Amino acid sequence: MKPARILALGGLLASVGVSACSGAAGSAVAPIEVRPSPPGLPSPTPSPSPTPSGSPTQAAPIVTTYRIPTANSNPVDIVAGPDGALWFTELTGNNIGRVSVSGAIKEYPIPTAQSGPIGITAGPDGALWFTESSAGKIGRITTSGGFTEYTITGPNASDEDGPNFIAAGPDGAVWFTADPNGIGRVTTSGVFTEKSTPIAGVATGEIVPLMIVAGPDDAVWFTVNYGQEIGRVSTDFTFAEFPLPETHSIPYSEADGITAGPDGALWFTESTIERNGGIGRITTSGSVTEYTLPNAHAYPEGITRGPDGALWFAQSVPAFFGKSAIGRITTSGAIAGYPVPVGGSPTAITTGSDGALWFTNGNSIGRITDPFADTSGIATLLTK
């Protein structure tokens, strides 16, 4: 079984640990306050959100949720597939799910029982690749539902030290993070290479690599659980680490999601119990800027580049702290938030082939439209 800190993120997996490296903290705009949606998550349930201050007068964003057929499935990660649909992992449901842009959901049971699927990515071979965190395997599923499973052969192959998240790399392979200190690579034919990171503390299990993404510099970037730094690994497994100083503006934060932004930098989320969470930006040379979220005890988790050139993030907030929401931040640091229906707990988010934002949300999949986005060409971009 995975450590509790990993399985707790958004009620499923722990948010990971990073803060500011250098650069001044950015400014933030107060979130938009609206009344929460009615209780329950009928399928679908549209929930209008307000127009951001200073924006053109247009229809407000609409949040829609689609209930997953398997009860208590705990969806974790979501990605746009090559078939125009969205694909997601079900941690306790032990399924890979598919939802069409019209909201039709189909589930595919993973051959290995209790495999603990967490991360998922669109691979370079037209299939979806995912991690089996409790089975020490990397899985592959075709868009027609055919499975192949590869047992990890590296140092982190046991069910106690399994893979966490996964991303298509810049080299035609798939890269993943693994407990307690591994970064792995698997070719589309199932050949593994895995190395231990040089990051202090990983060997004792105090911190672990978690989220991972291909950067704009032909390297792979990852967040570090409780490590207060961002890591980088080149395709020849040369590591670089960017420690985040003790004087950072969001102390004791946990970095979680990471994505390549439209500005040539990497953007990541930070959450903290003590203070407001935030959104971080790191250049490929290691310079960090932070933007503090205006609401206390925010738990921003997954983050993605939206079709409008902004960054969108899933914000899971415990009920006694406030509302869960989907957030948006521009590359200049302007922040807006859109509440999700009561009972939701957004964790991961991605842009769909329809130009909408799709996210995992409790036992449902959510969709939010952005009326201010220019979605021209987005379907072609995402389905190449």
Coordinates of C-alpha atoms in Angstrom, one line a residue:
M1 CA 0.0 0.0 0.0
K2 CA 1.1 3.6 -0.6
P3 CA 2.1 5.9 2.3
A4 CA -0.9 7.7 3.8
R5 CA 0.6 11.1 2.8
I6 CA 0.5 10.1 -0.9
L7 CA -3.0 8.6 -0.7
A8 CA -4.4 11.7 1.0
L9 CA -4.2 14.2 -2.0
G10 CA -7.5 16.0 -2.1
G11 CA -8.8 13.3 0.1
L12 CA -7.0 10.9 -2.2
L13 CA -3.4 12.0 -2.6
A14 CA -1.3 14.3 -0.5
S15 CA -0.4 17.7 -2.0
V16 CA 3.4 17.8 -2.4
G17 CA 5.9 20.1 -1.0
V18 CA 7.5 23.1 -2.7
S19 CA 7.7 26.9 -2.2
A20 CA 9.6 29.9 -3.6
C21 CA 13.2 29.8 -4.9
S22 CA 13.9 33.4 -5.7
G23 CA 12.0 36.4 -7.0
A24 CA 9.4 38.5 -5.3
A25 CA 5.9 37.2 -4.4
G26 CA 3.3 38.2 -6.9
S27 CA 0.1 40.1 -6.3
A28 CA -3.3 38.4 -6.3
V29 CA -6.9 39.4 -7.1
A30 CA -9.6 38.6 -4.6
P31 CA -11.6 35.5 -5.6
I32 CA -15.1 35.8 -6.9
E33 CA -17.7 35.0 -4.2
V34 CA -20.9 33.2 -5.3
R35 CA -23.5 31.0 -3.6
P36 CA -22.6 27.3 -3.8
S37 CA -24.5 25.0 -6.1
P38 CA -27.4 23.0 -4.7
P39 CA -26.4 19.8 -2.8
G40 CA -25.8 16.6 -4.7
L41 CA -24.2 15.9 -7.9
P42 CA -26.9 14.9 -10.4
S43 CA -25.6 14.0 -13.9
P44 CA -25.2 16.5 -15.3
T45 CA -25.7 19.6 -13.1
P46 CA -24.9 22.9 -14.6
S47 CA -23.9 25.6 -12.1
P48 CA -23.3 29.2 -13.4
S49 CA -20.5 31.2 -12.0
P50 CA -20.0 35.0 -12.1
T51 CA -18.3 37.1 -14.7
P52 CA -14.8 38.2 -13.5
S53 CA -14.5 41.9 -12.6
G54 CA -13.4 44.0 -15.5
S55 CA -14.2 41.3 -18.0
P56 CA -16.5 41.8 -21.0
T57 CA -20.2 41.2 -20.4
Q58 CA -20.7 37.6 -21.6
A59 CA -22.4 34.5 -20.3
A60 CA -20.8 33.3 -17.1
P61 CA -18.7 30.0 -17.0
I62 CA -20.8 26.9 -16.5
V63 CA -19.8 24.0 -14.3
T64 CA -21.3 20.6 -15.1
T65 CA -20.7 17.4 -13.3
Y66 CA -21.0 13.8 -14.5
R67 CA -21.3 11.1 -11.9
I68 CA -19.0 8.0 -12.2
P69 CA -21.0 4.8 -12.2
T70 CA -18.7 3.0 -9.7
A71 CA -19.5 4.2 -6.2
N72 CA -16.5 5.6 -4.2
S73 CA -14.2 5.2 -7.2
N74 CA -12.0 8.1 -6.1
P75 CA -10.9 9.5 -9.5
V76 CA -7.4 11.1 -9.2
D77 CA -5.8 12.1 -12.5
I78 CA -7.4 13.1 -15.9
V79 CA -5.9 13.7 -19.3
A80 CA -7.2 14.5 -22.9
G81 CA -6.9 11.4 -25.0
P82 CA -6.0 11.1 -28.7
D83 CA -9.6 10.1 -29.4
G84 CA -11.1 13.4 -28.3
A85 CA -12.3 12.0 -25.0
L86 CA -11.0 12.5 -21.5
W87 CA -9.4 9.6 -19.7
F88 CA -9.0 9.2 -15.9
T89 CA -7.8 6.9 -13.1
E90 CA -10.0 5.5 -10.4
L91 CA -7.9 4.9 -7.3
T92 CA -10.2 2.7 -5.3
G93 CA -12.5 1.7 -8.2
N94 CA -9.5 0.0 -9.9
N95 CA -10.7 1.3 -13.3
I96 CA -9.6 3.5 -16.1
G97 CA -12.4 5.7 -17.0
R98 CA -13.3 7.5 -20.3
V99 CA -15.7 10.4 -20.6
S100 CA -16.8 11.8 -24.0
V101 CA -17.2 15.5 -24.4
S102 CA -20.9 15.0 -24.2
G103 CA -20.6 13.4 -20.8
A104 CA -20.9 9.7 -21.5
I105 CA -18.7 7.6 -19.2
K106 CA -17.3 4.1 -19.8
E107 CA -15.1 2.3 -17.3
Y108 CA -12.5 -0.4 -18.0
P109 CA -11.5 -2.7 -15.1
I110 CA -7.7 -3.0 -14.7
P111 CA -6.5 -6.6 -15.0
T112 CA -4.5 -6.5 -11.8
A113 CA -6.7 -6.3 -8.7
Q114 CA -6.2 -3.4 -6.2
S115 CA -3.5 -2.0 -8.5
G116 CA -4.0 1.6 -7.1
P117 CA -4.0 3.6 -10.4
I118 CA -3.0 7.2 -9.8
G119 CA -1.4 9.0 -12.8
I120 CA -2.4 8.9 -16.4
T121 CA -1.0 10.5 -19.6
A122 CA -1.5 10.3 -23.4
G123 CA 1.5 8.4 -24.7
P124 CA 3.4 9.0 -27.9
D125 CA 2.0 5.7 -29.4
G126 CA -1.7 6.8 -29.4
A127 CA -2.5 4.9 -26.2
L128 CA -3.0 6.0 -22.6
W129 CA -0.3 5.1 -20.0
F130 CA -1.0 5.0 -16.3
T131 CA 0.7 4.1 -13.0
E132 CA -0.3 1.2 -10.8
S133 CA 0.9 2.5 -7.5
S134 CA 0.1 -0.6 -5.4
A135 CA 1.3 -3.2 -7.9
G136 CA 4.7 -1.8 -9.0
K137 CA 3.5 -1.7 -12.6
I138 CA 3.0 0.8 -15.5
G139 CA -0.2 0.1 -17.5
R140 CA -1.1 0.9 -21.0
I141 CA -4.7 1.0 -22.4
T142 CA -5.7 1.6 -26.0
T143 CA -8.6 3.8 -26.9
S144 CA -10.6 0.6 -27.6
G145 CA -9.9 -0.6 -24.0
G146 CA -7.1 -3.1 -24.6
F147 CA -4.7 -3.4 -21.6
T148 CA -1.0 -4.2 -21.4
E149 CA 0.8 -4.1 -18.0
Y150 CA 4.6 -3.8 -17.5
T151 CA 6.2 -4.8 -14.2
I152 CA 8.8 -2.2 -13.1
T153 CA 12.3 -3.8 -13.1
G154 CA 14.1 -0.9 -11.4
P155 CA 14.9 -0.3 -7.7
N156 CA 11.4 0.9 -7.0
A157 CA 9.5 -2.1 -8.2
S158 CA 7.8 -3.4 -5.0
D159 CA 4.2 -2.7 -4.1
E160 CA 5.6 -0.6 -1.2
D161 CA 7.6 1.6 -3.5
G162 CA 5.4 1.9 -6.6
P163 CA 5.0 4.6 -9.2
N164 CA 3.1 7.8 -8.6
F165 CA 2.5 10.1 -11.6
I166 CA 3.4 9.8 -15.2
A167 CA 4.0 12.0 -18.3
A168 CA 5.0 11.7 -21.9
G169 CA 8.6 12.8 -22.2
P170 CA 10.4 14.8 -24.9
D171 CA 12.2 11.7 -26.2
G172 CA 9.3 9.5 -27.3
A173 CA 9.2 7.5 -24.0
V174 CA 7.0 7.8 -20.9
W175 CA 8.5 9.1 -17.6
F176 CA 7.2 8.5 -14.1
T177 CA 7.9 9.3 -10.4
A178 CA 8.2 6.5 -7.8
D179 CA 8.6 6.1 -4.1
P180 CA 10.8 6.6 -2.3
N181 CA 13.2 8.5 -4.6
G182 CA 12.9 7.2 -8.1
I183 CA 12.5 8.8 -11.5
G184 CA 11.7 6.2 -14.2
R185 CA 11.5 6.0 -17.9
V186 CA 9.7 3.3 -20.0
T187 CA 9.7 2.9 -23.7
T188 CA 6.6 2.1 -25.7
S189 CA 7.9 -1.5 -25.9
G190 CA 8.1 -1.8 -22.1
V191 CA 11.9 -1.3 -21.5
F192 CA 12.6 0.4 -18.2
T193 CA 15.3 2.7 -17.0
E194 CA 15.1 4.0 -13.4
K195 CA 17.5 6.2 -11.3
S196 CA 17.4 7.5 -7.8
T197 CA 17.3 11.2 -7.4
P198 CA 20.1 13.0 -5.5
I199 CA 17.6 15.0 -3.4
A200 CA 18.4 14.9 0.3
G201 CA 15.8 13.2 2.4
V202 CA 14.3 10.9 -0.3
A203 CA 16.2 7.8 0.8
T204 CA 14.5 7.9 4.2
G205 CA 11.0 8.4 2.7
E206 CA 10.6 11.8 4.2
I207 CA 10.1 13.4 0.8
V208 CA 9.3 11.8 -2.6
P209 CA 9.0 12.9 -6.2
L210 CA 5.4 13.2 -7.2
M211 CA 4.0 15.2 -10.1
I212 CA 5.9 15.2 -13.4
V213 CA 5.7 17.0 -16.8
A214 CA 7.8 17.5 -19.9
G215 CA 9.3 21.0 -19.9
P216 CA 9.9 23.4 -22.8
D217 CA 13.7 22.7 -22.5
D218 CA 13.6 19.0 -23.6
A219 CA 13.9 17.9 -20.0
V220 CA 11.4 16.5 -17.4
W221 CA 10.4 18.5 -14.4
F222 CA 8.8 17.2 -11.2
T223 CA 7.6 18.4 -7.8
V224 CA 8.9 17.0 -4.5
N225 CA 6.6 15.9 -1.7
Y226 CA 7.6 18.0 1.4
G227 CA 10.9 18.7 -0.1
Q228 CA 10.4 22.4 -0.7
E229 CA 12.0 22.2 -4.1
I230 CA 11.4 21.5 -7.8
G231 CA 13.5 18.9 -9.6
R232 CA 14.6 18.6 -13.2
V233 CA 16.0 15.6 -15.0
S234 CA 17.4 15.5 -18.6
T235 CA 16.8 12.6 -20.9
D236 CA 20.2 11.2 -20.0
F237 CA 19.2 11.2 -16.3
T238 CA 21.3 14.2 -15.3
F239 CA 19.5 15.8 -12.3
A240 CA 19.2 19.4 -11.2
E241 CA 17.4 20.5 -8.1
F242 CA 16.1 24.0 -7.2
P243 CA 15.7 24.3 -3.5
L244 CA 13.1 26.7 -2.2
P245 CA 14.5 28.9 0.6
E246 CA 13.2 28.9 4.2
T247 CA 12.3 32.6 3.6
H248 CA 9.8 31.8 0.9
S249 CA 6.5 33.6 1.1
I250 CA 4.4 30.5 1.5
P251 CA 6.1 28.7 4.4
Y252 CA 5.9 24.9 4.8
S253 CA 3.9 24.6 1.6
E254 CA 3.4 21.4 -0.3
A255 CA 3.8 21.6 -4.1
D256 CA 1.5 19.4 -6.1
G257 CA 0.7 19.9 -9.7
I258 CA 3.1 21.1 -12.3
T259 CA 2.6 22.1 -16.0
A260 CA 4.4 23.8 -18.8
G261 CA 3.0 27.3 -19.2
P262 CA 2.4 29.4 -22.4
D263 CA 5.3 31.7 -21.4
G264 CA 8.1 29.1 -21.5
A265 CA 8.1 28.6 -17.7
L266 CA 6.8 25.8 -15.5
W267 CA 3.8 26.6 -13.2
F268 CA 3.0 24.6 -10.1
T269 CA 0.5 24.7 -7.2
E270 CA 1.3 25.1 -3.5
S271 CA -0.9 24.3 -0.5
T272 CA -0.4 24.8 3.2
I273 CA -2.3 24.2 6.4
E274 CA -0.8 27.2 8.2
R275 CA -1.5 29.9 5.6
N276 CA -2.9 30.7 2.2
G277 CA -1.8 28.4 -0.6
G278 CA -0.5 29.7 -3.8
I279 CA 0.6 29.3 -7.4
G280 CA 4.3 29.2 -8.3
R281 CA 6.2 29.9 -11.5
I282 CA 9.8 28.6 -12.2
T283 CA 11.8 29.5 -15.2
T284 CA 14.0 26.9 -16.8
S285 CA 17.0 28.6 -15.2
G286 CA 15.4 28.2 -11.8
S287 CA 14.0 31.6 -10.9
V288 CA 10.8 31.4 -8.9
T289 CA 7.9 33.7 -8.4
E290 CA 4.9 33.0 -6.1
Y291 CA 1.3 34.2 -6.2
T292 CA -0.5 33.8 -2.9
L293 CA -4.1 32.8 -3.1
P294 CA -6.5 35.2 -1.3
N295 CA -8.5 32.6 0.6
A296 CA -7.0 30.9 3.7
H297 CA -6.1 27.2 3.8
A298 CA -6.5 26.8 0.1
Y299 CA -5.4 23.4 -1.4
P300 CA -4.7 24.0 -5.1
E301 CA -3.6 20.7 -6.6
G302 CA -3.7 19.9 -10.3
I303 CA -2.8 22.7 -12.8
T304 CA -3.0 22.9 -16.6
R305 CA -2.5 25.3 -19.4
G306 CA -6.0 26.5 -20.5
P307 CA -7.1 27.3 -24.1
D308 CA -7.1 31.0 -23.2
G309 CA -3.4 31.3 -22.4
A310 CA -4.0 31.3 -18.7
L311 CA -3.3 28.6 -16.1
W312 CA -6.2 26.7 -14.5
F313 CA -6.0 24.8 -11.3
A314 CA -8.2 22.5 -9.2
Q315 CA -8.6 23.8 -5.6
S316 CA -9.7 21.2 -3.1
V317 CA -10.7 22.8 0.2
P318 CA -11.9 20.8 3.2
A319 CA -15.5 21.7 4.0
F320 CA -14.6 23.4 7.3
F321 CA -12.2 25.7 5.5
G322 CA -14.4 26.9 2.7
K323 CA -15.5 26.2 -0.8
S324 CA -13.8 23.9 -3.4
A325 CA -13.2 25.7 -6.7
I326 CA -11.6 25.8 -10.0
G327 CA -9.1 28.6 -10.2
R328 CA -7.6 30.6 -13.0
I329 CA -4.4 32.7 -13.0
T330 CA -3.0 34.7 -15.9
T331 CA 0.7 34.8 -16.6
S332 CA 0.7 38.3 -15.0
G333 CA -0.8 36.9 -11.7
A334 CA -4.5 37.9 -11.9
I335 CA -6.5 35.3 -10.1
A336 CA -10.2 34.3 -10.3
G337 CA -12.1 31.4 -8.8
Y338 CA -15.3 29.4 -9.7
P339 CA -16.9 27.3 -7.0
V340 CA -17.9 23.7 -7.8
P341 CA -21.0 21.9 -6.6
V342 CA -21.3 21.1 -2.9
G343 CA -19.6 17.8 -2.2
G344 CA -17.0 18.3 -4.8
S345 CA -13.3 17.9 -4.3
P346 CA -11.3 18.9 -7.4
T347 CA -7.9 17.3 -7.7
A348 CA -6.7 17.2 -11.3
I349 CA -7.6 19.3 -14.4
T350 CA -6.9 19.3 -18.1
T351 CA -8.1 21.0 -21.3
G352 CA -10.4 18.9 -23.4
S353 CA -10.7 18.7 -27.2
D354 CA -13.9 20.8 -26.9
G355 CA -12.0 23.8 -25.4
A356 CA -13.5 23.3 -22.0
L357 CA -11.6 22.5 -18.7
W358 CA -12.3 19.0 -17.3
F359 CA -11.5 17.9 -13.8
T360 CA -11.8 15.1 -11.3
N361 CA -14.3 16.0 -8.6
G362 CA -15.3 13.7 -5.7
N363 CA -17.0 10.7 -7.4
S364 CA -17.7 12.6 -10.5
I365 CA -16.0 14.3 -13.5
G366 CA -16.5 18.0 -13.9
R367 CA -16.5 20.3 -16.9
I368 CA -16.2 24.1 -16.8
T369 CA -16.5 26.3 -19.9
D370 CA -14.7 29.6 -20.1
P371 CA -16.6 32.1 -22.2
F372 CA -13.6 34.4 -22.4
A373 CA -11.3 31.8 -24.0
D374 CA -10.4 31.8 -27.7
T375 CA -10.8 28.1 -28.5
S376 CA -10.2 28.3 -32.2
G377 CA -8.0 25.5 -33.3
I378 CA -7.9 23.8 -29.9
A379 CA -9.5 20.5 -31.1
T380 CA -6.9 20.2 -33.8
L381 CA -4.1 21.0 -31.3
L382 CA -5.2 18.3 -28.9
T383 CA -6.0 15.5 -31.3
K384 CA -2.9 15.5 -33.5

